[in-house]
Coordinates of C-alpha atoms in Angstrom, one line a residue:
M1 CA 0.0 0.0 0.0
L2 CA 1.2 3.5 -0.9
H3 CA 1.8 5.7 2.1
K4 CA 3.5 8.8 0.8
L5 CA 5.4 10.4 -2.0
N6 CA 9.1 10.1 -1.9
K7 CA 11.7 12.7 -2.3
I8 CA 14.3 11.9 -4.9
V9 CA 16.8 9.7 -3.1
Y10 CA 18.3 7.5 -5.8
V11 CA 22.0 7.4 -5.8
E12 CA 22.1 10.4 -3.5
N13 CA 19.5 12.7 -1.8
Y14 CA 18.2 15.5 -3.9
E15 CA 16.1 18.1 -2.1
N16 CA 13.5 20.0 -3.9
D17 CA 9.7 20.7 -3.6
Y18 CA 8.8 20.1 -7.2
V19 CA 9.9 16.6 -8.3
Y20 CA 8.7 13.6 -6.3
A21 CA 8.9 9.9 -6.9
H22 CA 6.3 7.1 -6.6
P23 CA 7.5 4.9 -3.7
S24 CA 8.1 2.0 -6.1
L25 CA 10.4 4.0 -8.4
I26 CA 13.4 3.0 -6.3
D27 CA 12.6 -0.6 -6.7
D28 CA 12.2 -0.2 -10.5
L29 CA 15.6 1.4 -10.7
D30 CA 17.2 -1.2 -8.5
K31 CA 15.8 -4.0 -10.7
I32 CA 17.3 -2.3 -13.8
L33 CA 20.6 -1.2 -12.4
G34 CA 21.3 -3.8 -9.7
E35 CA 24.9 -3.6 -8.6
S36 CA 26.0 -1.9 -11.8
R37 CA 24.8 1.5 -10.7
K38 CA 28.2 2.2 -9.3
E39 CA 29.8 1.4 -12.6
T40 CA 27.7 3.7 -14.8
D41 CA 27.2 7.4 -14.8
F42 CA 23.4 6.9 -14.2
G43 CA 23.4 8.9 -11.0
K44 CA 25.0 12.0 -12.5
Q45 CA 22.8 11.9 -15.6
F46 CA 19.7 11.3 -13.5
R47 CA 20.4 14.3 -11.2
K48 CA 21.1 16.5 -14.3
K49 CA 17.7 15.5 -15.8
I50 CA 15.9 16.2 -12.5
I51 CA 17.4 19.7 -12.3
F52 CA 16.3 20.3 -15.9
L53 CA 12.8 19.1 -15.0
E54 CA 12.7 21.3 -11.9
N55 CA 13.8 24.4 -13.7
L56 CA 12.1 24.0 -17.1
K57 CA 8.9 22.3 -15.9
K58 CA 6.7 21.5 -18.9
N59 CA 9.2 23.2 -21.2
C60 CA 11.5 20.3 -20.4
I61 CA 10.3 18.8 -23.7
Q62 CA 12.5 21.3 -25.4
Q63 CA 15.4 19.1 -24.3
K64 CA 16.1 16.0 -26.3
S65 CA 16.1 13.8 -23.2
F66 CA 12.4 14.5 -22.6
E67 CA 9.2 13.9 -24.6
R68 CA 5.5 14.1 -24.2
L69 CA 3.8 10.8 -25.1
S70 CA 1.6 11.6 -28.1
K71 CA -1.2 9.1 -27.4
H72 CA -1.1 9.8 -23.6
G73 CA -0.6 13.5 -23.6
Y74 CA -0.5 13.7 -19.8
L75 CA 2.4 11.3 -19.6
Y76 CA 6.0 12.3 -20.3
S77 CA 9.2 10.4 -20.6
L78 CA 12.6 11.2 -19.3
R79 CA 15.5 9.4 -21.0
V80 CA 18.7 8.5 -19.3
M81 CA 21.2 7.4 -22.0
D82 CA 23.5 4.9 -20.4
A83 CA 24.2 1.2 -20.9
H84 CA 20.6 0.4 -19.7
N85 CA 18.7 2.9 -21.9
I86 CA 16.4 3.9 -19.0
R87 CA 13.1 5.7 -19.5
I88 CA 11.2 7.2 -16.6
L89 CA 7.6 8.0 -17.1
F90 CA 6.2 11.0 -15.2
A91 CA 3.3 13.3 -15.0
F92 CA 2.4 16.8 -13.8
F93 CA -0.1 17.1 -10.9
A94 CA -1.7 19.7 -8.7
L95 CA -1.5 18.9 -5.0
Q96 CA -2.7 21.3 -2.3
G97 CA -2.8 24.2 -4.9
K98 CA 0.8 23.6 -6.0
E99 CA 2.1 22.1 -9.3
I100 CA 4.4 19.1 -8.8
V101 CA 5.9 16.3 -10.9
I102 CA 5.8 12.7 -9.9
L103 CA 8.2 10.2 -11.4
L104 CA 5.9 7.1 -11.9
Y105 CA 7.7 4.2 -13.5
A106 CA 11.2 3.3 -14.7
F107 CA 12.0 0.7 -17.4
P108 CA 14.9 -0.2 -19.8
E109 CA 13.5 0.5 -23.2
K110 CA 14.8 -2.4 -25.3
S111 CA 11.9 -4.3 -26.8
K112 CA 8.9 -4.2 -29.1
S113 CA 5.9 -2.6 -27.7
T114 CA 3.5 -5.0 -26.1
K115 CA 1.4 -4.7 -22.9
N116 CA 3.0 -7.9 -21.6
N117 CA 6.6 -7.0 -22.1
P118 CA 8.0 -5.1 -19.1
K119 CA 10.7 -3.5 -21.3
S120 CA 8.2 -1.8 -23.6
Y121 CA 6.5 1.6 -23.6
S122 CA 3.0 -0.1 -23.7
Y123 CA 3.7 -2.0 -20.5
A124 CA 5.2 1.0 -18.9
I125 CA 2.3 3.2 -19.8
E126 CA -0.1 0.7 -18.1
K127 CA 2.0 0.6 -15.0
A128 CA 2.2 4.4 -14.9
K129 CA -1.6 4.6 -15.2
E130 CA -2.0 2.1 -12.3
R131 CA 0.3 4.2 -10.2
I132 CA -1.6 7.4 -10.9
E133 CA -4.8 5.7 -9.7
E134 CA -3.0 4.4 -6.7
L135 CA -1.8 7.9 -5.9
K136 CA -5.2 9.4 -6.4
S137 CA -6.7 6.9 -3.9
V138 CA -4.2 8.1 -1.2
Y139 CA -4.1 11.8 -2.0
E140 CA -7.7 12.9 -2.4
D141 CA -6.8 16.4 -3.6
L142 CA -4.2 15.1 -6.1
Q143 CA -5.3 16.2 -9.6
L144 CA -3.6 15.1 -12.8
I145 CA -2.7 18.0 -15.1
T146 CA -3.7 17.0 -18.6
N147 CA -3.0 20.1 -20.7

């Protein structure tokens, strides 16, 4: 059961009041990176992308590492180019009158798109949608920003 949103703590703590993570995001990243996280520059790239996101907000899509998913316009993708080709799906929300971003689901994009393949966008989109519904059930005033 989801209890609260997490601050960004992967690799190292990153304090901000704009970008948060679904509690399962750390597990997603651990499954992808395992012990290799120390051998890649994932942490440095991830932190850089979070800073871009915090500063640029929805304009982050002007950077090539971000995209708005065309069929699911409220979902965005953050790309971390390393040996794992990691994508992190996220969305913008309003919570207690304030805009925030929640990182929803991380996956290594490597395969054809099917809803049963955990390394595909289709599967990741379904997981992100599930996590949005989960968050809404915990935070009654959480509103997905769709425009």
